[in-house]
Short mmCIF file of C-alpha atoms in Angstrom, two decimals:
data_model
loop_
_atom_site.label_atom_id
_atom_site.label_comp_id
_atom_site.label_asym_id
_atom_site.label_seq_id
_atom_site.Cartn_x
_atom_site.Cartn_y
_atom_site.Cartn_z
CA UNK A 1 24.02 137.74 26.70
CA UNK A 2 25.98 136.51 29.72
CA UNK A 3 25.80 138.38 33.05
CA UNK A 4 28.91 140.46 33.63
CA UNK A 5 29.94 138.25 36.57
CA UNK A 6 29.91 135.13 34.38
CA UNK A 7 31.73 136.77 31.49
CA UNK A 8 34.35 138.31 33.75
CA UNK A 9 34.94 135.02 35.52
CA UNK A 10 35.36 133.35 32.15
CA UNK A 11 37.75 136.05 30.98
CA UNK A 12 39.74 135.71 34.17
CA UNK A 13 39.87 131.96 33.80
CA UNK A 14 41.22 132.27 30.29
CA UNK A 15 43.58 135.08 31.25
CA UNK A 16 45.00 133.42 34.35
CA UNK A 17 44.67 129.88 33.12
CA UNK A 18 46.51 130.46 29.85
CA UNK A 19 49.78 130.39 31.71
CA UNK A 20 49.20 126.95 33.21
CA UNK A 21 50.44 124.99 30.18
CA UNK A 22 53.63 127.06 30.04
CA UNK A 23 54.18 126.56 33.76
CA UNK A 24 53.90 122.81 33.46
CA UNK A 25 56.99 122.47 31.28
CA UNK A 26 59.80 120.65 33.07
CA UNK A 27 62.66 122.51 34.66
CA UNK A 28 60.72 125.59 35.75
CA UNK A 29 61.62 126.40 39.36
CA UNK A 30 58.53 126.94 41.52
CA UNK A 31 56.16 126.17 38.62
CA UNK A 32 53.82 123.99 40.67
CA UNK A 33 53.58 126.51 43.51
CA UNK A 34 52.88 129.38 41.10
CA UNK A 35 50.26 127.32 39.27
CA UNK A 36 48.54 126.54 42.59
CA UNK A 37 48.51 130.20 43.57
CA UNK A 38 47.08 131.19 40.20
CA UNK A 39 44.32 128.61 40.48
CA UNK A 40 43.47 129.72 44.02
CA UNK A 41 43.15 133.33 42.91
CA UNK A 42 41.08 132.30 39.92
CA UNK A 43 38.62 130.51 42.23
CA UNK A 44 38.57 133.53 44.54
CA UNK A 45 37.75 135.86 41.65
CA UNK A 46 35.00 133.54 40.40
CA UNK A 47 33.33 133.62 43.83
CA UNK A 48 33.27 137.44 43.90
CA UNK A 49 31.98 137.52 40.33
CA UNK A 50 29.11 135.15 41.10
CA UNK A 51 28.19 136.90 44.36
CA UNK A 52 28.02 140.35 42.82
CA UNK A 53 26.45 139.58 39.48
CA UNK A 54 22.89 140.61 40.45
CA UNK A 55 23.92 143.98 41.84
CA UNK A 56 26.32 145.04 39.11
CA UNK A 57 25.83 148.23 37.12
CA UNK A 58 27.04 147.97 33.51
CA UNK A 59 30.18 150.01 32.82
CA UNK A 60 30.29 152.44 29.93
CA UNK A 61 33.90 153.03 28.86
CA UNK A 62 36.24 150.63 27.11
CA UNK A 63 39.41 150.29 25.07
CA UNK A 64 38.23 152.75 22.40
CA UNK A 65 38.05 155.53 24.99
CA UNK A 66 41.70 155.03 25.96
CA UNK A 67 42.76 156.00 22.45
CA UNK A 68 41.16 159.43 22.78
CA UNK A 69 42.70 160.32 26.15
CA UNK A 70 44.65 163.56 26.42
CA UNK A 71 46.78 165.17 29.10
CA UNK A 72 47.91 161.88 30.60
CA UNK A 73 50.15 162.04 33.64
CA UNK A 74 51.49 159.90 36.47
CA UNK A 75 49.58 159.97 39.77
CA UNK A 76 51.21 157.36 42.00
CA UNK A 77 51.86 153.70 42.64
CA UNK A 78 51.58 151.04 45.32
CA UNK A 79 52.64 147.45 45.89
CA UNK A 80 50.70 146.04 42.95
CA UNK A 81 49.21 148.86 40.84
CA UNK A 82 50.21 152.12 39.20
CA UNK A 83 47.78 154.99 38.64
CA UNK A 84 47.75 157.47 35.77
CA UNK A 85 45.28 160.18 34.94
CA UNK A 86 43.95 161.61 31.69
CA UNK A 87 41.10 163.53 30.15
CA UNK A 88 38.35 161.93 28.08
CA UNK A 89 37.05 163.37 24.84
CA UNK A 90 34.09 164.90 26.72
CA UNK A 91 36.46 166.73 29.09
CA UNK A 92 36.01 164.52 32.14
CA UNK A 93 39.03 163.55 34.17
CA UNK A 94 39.64 159.84 34.62
CA UNK A 95 42.05 157.67 36.61
CA UNK A 96 43.73 154.69 34.95
CA UNK A 97 44.82 151.72 37.07
CA UNK A 98 47.23 149.14 35.71
CA UNK A 99 49.54 146.46 37.06
CA UNK A 100 52.73 147.93 38.53
CA UNK A 101 55.46 145.87 36.89
CA UNK A 102 58.12 147.39 39.14
CA UNK A 103 56.05 147.07 42.32
CA UNK A 104 56.95 144.99 45.35
CA UNK A 105 54.33 142.32 44.52
CA UNK A 106 56.00 141.65 41.19
CA UNK A 107 59.48 141.67 42.72
CA UNK A 108 58.42 139.23 45.42
CA UNK A 109 56.86 136.91 42.86
CA UNK A 110 59.92 136.98 40.62
CA UNK A 111 62.14 136.23 43.57
CA UNK A 112 59.99 133.25 44.53
CA UNK A 113 59.14 131.82 41.11
CA UNK A 114 61.41 133.45 38.54
CA UNK A 115 58.65 133.55 35.91
CA UNK A 116 57.92 137.06 34.52
CA UNK A 117 54.83 136.01 32.55
CA UNK A 118 53.31 133.98 35.37
CA UNK A 119 54.00 136.75 37.87
CA UNK A 120 52.38 139.29 35.54
CA UNK A 121 49.21 137.23 35.54
CA UNK A 122 49.37 136.77 39.29
CA UNK A 123 49.66 140.53 39.81
CA UNK A 124 46.78 141.11 37.39
CA UNK A 125 44.53 139.16 39.75
CA UNK A 126 44.40 142.06 42.19
CA UNK A 127 43.30 144.47 39.49
CA UNK A 128 40.65 142.06 38.18
CA UNK A 129 39.41 141.51 41.73
CA UNK A 130 39.13 145.26 42.27
CA UNK A 131 37.16 145.70 39.04
CA UNK A 132 34.85 142.88 40.13
CA UNK A 133 34.23 144.40 43.55
CA UNK A 134 33.65 147.88 42.13
CA UNK A 135 30.98 146.47 39.83
CA UNK A 136 29.21 144.68 42.67
CA UNK A 137 29.49 147.41 45.32
CA UNK A 138 27.63 150.67 44.60
CA UNK A 139 27.85 153.43 47.20
CA UNK A 140 28.70 157.17 47.21
CA UNK A 141 31.69 156.35 49.43
CA UNK A 142 33.22 153.95 46.87
CA UNK A 143 35.08 155.23 43.84
CA UNK A 144 33.05 154.83 40.66
CA UNK A 145 34.18 152.43 37.95
CA UNK A 146 33.73 154.05 34.55
CA UNK A 147 34.91 151.10 32.49
CA UNK A 148 37.69 148.64 31.72
CA UNK A 149 39.89 147.54 28.86
CA UNK A 150 41.34 144.08 28.23
CA UNK A 151 43.76 144.06 25.28
CA UNK A 152 46.35 141.29 25.02
CA UNK A 153 47.97 142.98 22.02
CA UNK A 154 49.50 145.62 24.33
CA UNK A 155 52.63 145.25 26.40
CA UNK A 156 52.08 143.22 29.61
CA UNK A 157 51.77 146.21 31.95
CA UNK A 158 48.92 147.71 29.90
CA UNK A 159 46.86 144.66 28.96
CA UNK A 160 44.28 145.31 31.69
CA UNK A 161 43.24 148.87 32.52
CA UNK A 162 40.52 150.02 34.91
CA UNK A 163 39.03 153.45 34.16
CA UNK A 164 37.90 155.12 37.36
CA UNK A 165 36.53 158.31 38.79
CA UNK A 166 39.40 160.73 39.38
CA UNK A 167 39.95 162.02 42.91
CA UNK A 168 42.57 163.88 44.91
CA UNK A 169 44.68 162.13 47.55
CA UNK A 170 43.41 162.51 51.11
CA UNK A 171 45.91 164.80 52.84
CA UNK A 172 45.50 164.27 56.59
CA UNK A 173 47.78 167.18 57.56
CA UNK A 174 45.70 169.58 55.47
CA UNK A 175 42.49 168.05 56.77
CA UNK A 176 43.59 168.67 60.36
CA UNK A 177 43.73 172.40 59.56
CA UNK A 178 40.16 172.57 58.24
CA UNK A 179 37.10 173.61 60.30
CA UNK A 180 35.51 170.95 62.47
CA UNK A 181 32.43 170.78 60.24
CA UNK A 182 34.54 169.55 57.30
CA UNK A 183 36.36 167.00 59.45
CA UNK A 184 33.04 165.75 60.81
CA UNK A 185 31.83 165.35 57.22
CA UNK A 186 34.79 163.07 56.45
CA UNK A 187 34.10 160.93 59.53
CA UNK A 188 30.36 160.77 58.80
CA UNK A 189 31.01 159.76 55.18
CA UNK A 190 33.34 157.02 56.40
CA UNK A 191 30.78 155.69 58.89
CA UNK A 192 28.08 155.60 56.21
CA UNK A 193 30.46 153.68 53.95
CA UNK A 194 31.32 151.16 56.68
CA UNK A 195 27.62 150.66 57.40
CA UNK A 196 27.09 149.80 53.74
CA UNK A 197 30.08 147.43 53.69
CA UNK A 198 28.79 145.63 56.78
CA UNK A 199 25.49 144.94 54.98
CA UNK A 200 26.65 144.80 51.35
CA UNK A 201 25.20 142.51 48.65
CA UNK A 202 28.45 140.51 48.86
CA UNK A 203 28.22 140.06 52.61
CA UNK A 204 30.22 141.85 55.29
CA UNK A 205 33.29 143.36 53.61
CA UNK A 206 36.53 144.06 55.48
CA UNK A 207 39.05 146.61 54.21
CA UNK A 208 42.19 144.70 55.18
CA UNK A 209 44.59 147.48 54.14
CA UNK A 210 42.76 150.25 55.96
CA UNK A 211 44.91 153.37 55.70
CA UNK A 212 44.17 157.03 54.86
CA UNK A 213 46.18 156.54 51.65
CA UNK A 214 43.48 154.15 50.40
CA UNK A 215 41.00 157.06 50.24
CA UNK A 216 40.59 160.04 47.91
CA UNK A 217 38.41 163.13 47.87
CA UNK A 218 36.03 163.74 44.96
CA UNK A 219 34.18 167.09 44.97
CA UNK A 220 34.69 167.30 48.72
CA UNK A 221 33.41 163.76 49.40
CA UNK A 222 35.52 160.93 50.88
CA UNK A 223 35.74 157.76 48.78
CA UNK A 224 37.66 154.54 49.15
CA UNK A 225 39.66 153.95 46.00
CA UNK A 226 41.68 150.81 46.65
CA UNK A 227 39.57 147.66 46.98
CA UNK A 228 42.01 144.91 45.99
CA UNK A 229 42.64 143.95 49.62
CA UNK A 230 38.95 143.92 50.55
CA UNK A 231 37.62 140.57 51.71
CA UNK A 232 34.29 138.97 52.57
CA UNK A 233 36.01 136.08 54.36
CA UNK A 234 35.27 135.92 58.07
CA UNK A 235 37.58 134.06 60.44
CA UNK A 236 36.53 130.47 61.11
CA UNK A 237 36.43 129.26 64.70
CA UNK A 238 35.63 126.41 67.05
CA UNK A 239 35.24 128.56 70.13
CA UNK A 240 35.49 132.14 71.38
CA UNK A 241 39.20 131.67 72.03
CA UNK A 242 39.74 131.53 68.25
CA UNK A 243 38.10 134.94 67.75
CA UNK A 244 40.71 137.49 68.73
CA UNK A 245 40.96 140.72 66.77
CA UNK A 246 44.53 142.01 67.16
CA UNK A 247 45.76 145.55 66.63
CA UNK A 248 49.22 146.93 67.46
CA UNK A 249 48.26 148.27 70.91
CA UNK A 250 44.97 146.52 71.62
CA UNK A 251 43.18 143.19 71.20
CA UNK A 252 39.49 142.33 71.31
CA UNK A 253 37.77 139.03 72.01
CA UNK A 254 34.74 138.29 69.83
CA UNK A 255 32.08 135.58 69.81
CA UNK A 256 32.29 132.38 67.79
CA UNK A 257 28.87 132.08 66.18
CA UNK A 258 27.01 128.81 65.65
CA UNK A 259 27.98 128.83 61.97
CA UNK A 260 31.66 128.53 62.96
CA UNK A 261 32.57 132.12 62.06
CA UNK A 262 33.78 134.92 64.31
CA UNK A 263 30.67 137.07 64.61
CA UNK A 264 31.02 140.57 63.15
CA UNK A 265 34.79 140.44 62.83
CA UNK A 266 34.89 142.31 59.49
CA UNK A 267 32.59 145.04 60.76
CA UNK A 268 34.58 145.41 64.00
CA UNK A 269 37.91 145.50 62.16
CA UNK A 270 36.71 148.33 59.91
CA UNK A 271 35.21 150.28 62.81
CA UNK A 272 38.29 150.17 65.02
CA UNK A 273 40.49 151.18 62.09
CA UNK A 274 38.17 154.13 61.48
CA UNK A 275 38.57 155.05 65.15
CA UNK A 276 42.36 154.89 65.21
CA UNK A 277 43.07 156.45 61.80
CA UNK A 278 40.25 158.99 61.52
CA UNK A 279 38.09 159.63 64.59
CA UNK A 280 41.03 160.09 66.97
CA UNK A 281 42.51 162.91 64.90
CA UNK A 282 39.50 164.50 63.25
CA UNK A 283 36.47 164.21 65.49
CA UNK A 284 36.86 165.95 68.88
CA UNK A 285 39.26 168.84 68.23
CA UNK A 286 37.69 172.34 68.01
CA UNK A 287 34.20 170.81 68.02
CA UNK A 288 31.36 173.00 69.39
CA UNK A 289 31.59 172.64 73.19
CA UNK A 290 27.97 171.54 73.55
CA UNK A 291 28.56 168.65 71.14
CA UNK A 292 31.74 167.37 72.79
CA UNK A 293 29.95 165.04 75.27
CA UNK A 294 28.25 163.26 72.34
CA UNK A 295 31.55 163.03 70.45
CA UNK A 296 33.40 161.68 73.48
CA UNK A 297 30.71 158.99 73.83
CA UNK A 298 31.33 158.00 70.20
CA UNK A 299 35.09 157.98 70.74
CA UNK A 300 34.87 155.82 73.87
CA UNK A 301 32.34 153.38 72.43
CA UNK A 302 34.19 152.83 69.14
CA UNK A 303 37.62 152.78 70.81
CA UNK A 304 36.41 149.91 73.04
CA UNK A 305 34.25 148.37 70.28
CA UNK A 306 31.19 148.57 72.52
CA UNK A 307 29.35 150.02 69.53
CA UNK A 308 28.76 148.17 66.32
CA UNK A 309 28.44 150.04 63.04
CA UNK A 310 24.64 150.42 63.41
CA UNK A 311 24.96 152.16 66.78
CA UNK A 312 27.87 154.25 65.53
CA UNK A 313 25.93 155.49 62.51
CA UNK A 314 22.94 156.31 64.71
CA UNK A 315 25.19 158.34 67.04
CA UNK A 316 26.75 160.25 64.14
CA UNK A 317 23.37 161.04 62.63
CA UNK A 318 22.19 162.39 65.98
CA UNK A 319 25.19 164.73 66.18
CA UNK A 320 24.48 165.86 62.61
CA UNK A 321 20.84 166.57 63.50
CA UNK A 322 21.80 168.59 66.56
CA UNK A 323 24.37 170.55 64.60
CA UNK A 324 22.15 171.33 61.61
CA UNK A 325 19.13 172.22 63.70
CA UNK A 326 21.05 174.41 66.15
CA UNK A 327 19.51 172.57 69.11
CA UNK A 328 22.92 172.42 70.77
CA UNK A 329 22.93 176.23 71.14
CA UNK A 330 21.45 178.22 74.06
CA UNK A 331 17.85 179.20 73.48
CA UNK A 332 18.65 182.88 73.09
CA UNK A 333 21.87 184.83 73.41
CA UNK A 334 21.90 188.42 74.77
CA UNK A 335 24.99 189.25 72.69
CA UNK A 336 23.06 190.17 69.54
CA UNK A 337 21.56 193.19 71.34
CA UNK A 338 25.06 194.69 71.39
CA UNK A 339 25.13 194.99 67.57
CA UNK A 340 23.76 197.40 64.98
CA UNK A 341 22.25 195.62 61.96
CA UNK A 342 22.72 196.89 58.40
CA UNK A 343 20.81 194.73 55.92
CA UNK A 344 21.76 194.84 52.26
CA UNK A 345 25.43 195.67 52.86
CA UNK A 346 28.77 193.96 53.16
CA UNK A 347 32.30 195.16 53.84
CA UNK A 348 34.87 195.47 51.08
CA UNK A 349 37.06 192.39 50.86
CA UNK A 350 40.37 192.88 52.64
CA UNK A 351 42.88 190.84 54.60
CA UNK A 352 42.02 190.99 58.29
CA UNK A 353 42.67 189.24 61.57
CA UNK A 354 42.87 185.45 61.48
CA UNK A 355 41.25 182.78 63.57
CA UNK A 356 41.64 179.01 63.62
CA UNK A 357 40.24 176.97 62.08
CA UNK A 358 38.92 179.26 59.35
CA UNK A 359 37.51 178.60 55.91
CA UNK A 360 39.80 181.36 54.64
CA UNK A 361 43.43 181.43 55.78
CA UNK A 362 43.67 185.17 55.07
CA UNK A 363 40.95 186.06 57.53
CA UNK A 364 38.36 184.68 59.94
CA UNK A 365 35.50 182.91 58.16
CA UNK A 366 33.40 180.46 60.15
CA UNK A 367 30.08 178.68 59.73
CA UNK A 368 27.23 179.76 62.00
CA UNK A 369 23.68 178.58 62.62
CA UNK A 370 22.28 182.09 63.01
CA UNK A 371 23.19 185.68 63.91
CA UNK A 372 22.99 184.89 67.64
CA UNK A 373 25.80 182.34 67.34
CA UNK A 374 27.85 184.75 65.23
CA UNK A 375 27.41 187.46 67.88
CA UNK A 376 28.66 185.09 70.59
CA UNK A 377 31.74 184.32 68.49
CA UNK A 378 32.47 187.96 67.68
CA UNK A 379 32.08 188.96 71.34
CA UNK A 380 34.63 186.27 72.30
CA UNK A 381 37.26 187.64 69.85
CA UNK A 382 39.01 190.76 71.22
CA UNK A 383 39.78 191.96 67.67
CA UNK A 384 36.24 191.55 66.33
CA UNK A 385 34.28 194.74 65.74
CA UNK A 386 31.83 193.49 63.11
CA UNK A 387 30.73 190.44 61.16
CA UNK A 388 29.04 189.83 57.82
CA UNK A 389 26.57 187.03 57.14
CA UNK A 390 26.05 186.05 53.51
CA UNK A 391 23.65 183.68 51.73
CA UNK A 392 26.48 181.21 51.01
CA UNK A 393 26.09 177.98 52.95
CA UNK A 394 28.13 174.96 53.99
CA UNK A 395 27.19 171.34 53.24
CA UNK A 396 25.02 171.28 56.39
CA UNK A 397 23.08 174.39 55.33
CA UNK A 398 24.78 176.70 57.83
CA UNK A 399 25.69 180.25 56.79
CA UNK A 400 29.21 181.57 56.37
CA UNK A 401 30.13 184.54 58.56
CA UNK A 402 33.20 186.74 58.12
CA UNK A 403 34.53 188.38 61.28
CA UNK A 404 36.32 191.72 60.93
CA UNK A 405 38.33 194.11 63.09
CA UNK A 406 36.71 197.17 61.43
CA UNK A 407 33.46 198.22 59.74
CA UNK A 408 34.52 200.80 57.18
CA UNK A 409 34.09 200.61 53.39
CA UNK A 410 30.47 199.46 53.31
CA UNK A 411 29.30 198.16 49.92
CA UNK A 412 25.66 197.58 48.88
CA UNK A 413 24.91 193.84 48.62
CA UNK A 414 21.36 192.53 48.76
CA UNK A 415 22.55 189.06 49.82
CA UNK A 416 24.54 190.16 52.89
CA UNK A 417 23.99 191.73 56.30
CA UNK A 418 26.57 193.59 58.40
CA UNK A 419 26.51 193.50 62.21
CA UNK A 420 28.54 196.22 63.98
CA UNK A 421 29.32 196.40 67.67
CA UNK A 422 27.48 199.40 69.11
CA UNK A 423 30.42 200.26 71.37
CA UNK A 424 32.74 200.37 68.35
CA UNK A 425 30.32 202.50 66.35
CA UNK A 426 30.04 205.03 69.18
CA UNK A 427 33.82 205.30 69.50
CA UNK A 428 34.17 206.02 65.80
CA UNK A 429 31.55 208.77 65.57
#
């Protein structure tokens, strides 16, 4: 049995190459140029297939599974692909990627070459490339490929379908309103992904179309979902003057390595894009004050590209350790002495005063390392008269605490503890 990389390369050669004979007929405007572009993309795809063949994980779903899909619906579209969603026979949600026949890539091709069939095959290259990369790159931060279907008996827009893990679009405006811990999780997940891409089995991978819209959220985890513009090519050079990494408001000079490639250019491109699209908005705001110096160091070092991805990941992991361990907090707070402690109780659920950012928009729910930290928070809120700590935890293992402006309506609950300000309890006797 052939390795998947070999078989896919062969399939691509047949799929893309089958148009060559038709293109060679006389009188076709732009036929030679289109044929050259098809051949170049075929060679490109073959290289990715060969490079990733040893790392690939066999996919499980195929054309037969498409026939049993239910609840299909439109998700969105881009320049080259359209995404649908459906539900498999076992109940799992799945995303379906196909060539976008009305997309700008197709329109551009038709304008240049005037050949619908050739342009369809040219557009299919991006989808085949994405399938190839998803087979060769395995990481929790990369969307999972469930399977693929190649069926030339279908209409052109449906002949190649990638079946993928289904996620929700990353909504930056909503993310900005979430607690810092959740925003830090997104940034940490991104850094771990970029570390993997810098050292991937295919070489250093650059995400050339690096935008928040290229990412989705699956069960609370950030994943890149659009890989067709990823590249392992690194800029060739004769000297350092050839190695300039340009962004809209900033440029960086890199080193031309002995091999004639700009050293680390893919890694640096990814890292600066992470800084300008994610870190700038998500990382420093409403962070615990004691952690802000560490976060500002990360911001400055990535914004100037003084850090590489290894140093950046190390810095993020240190912040995570400090946050999870509570080492950033004062050794002992005197505030907890101001509270009565009622173990085995909670307060009846009710809408109460709000704080920002909260895990619950109808009240004030924050994550805390321990009761001492919760007492400090409650004492800093003029409205707060009590707080409840439950056994529910965040992804870092921290407890949730609900802060309340009253302490009436106590309910027995063996998994909760109520803390009441002594001054408030005395006033209400």
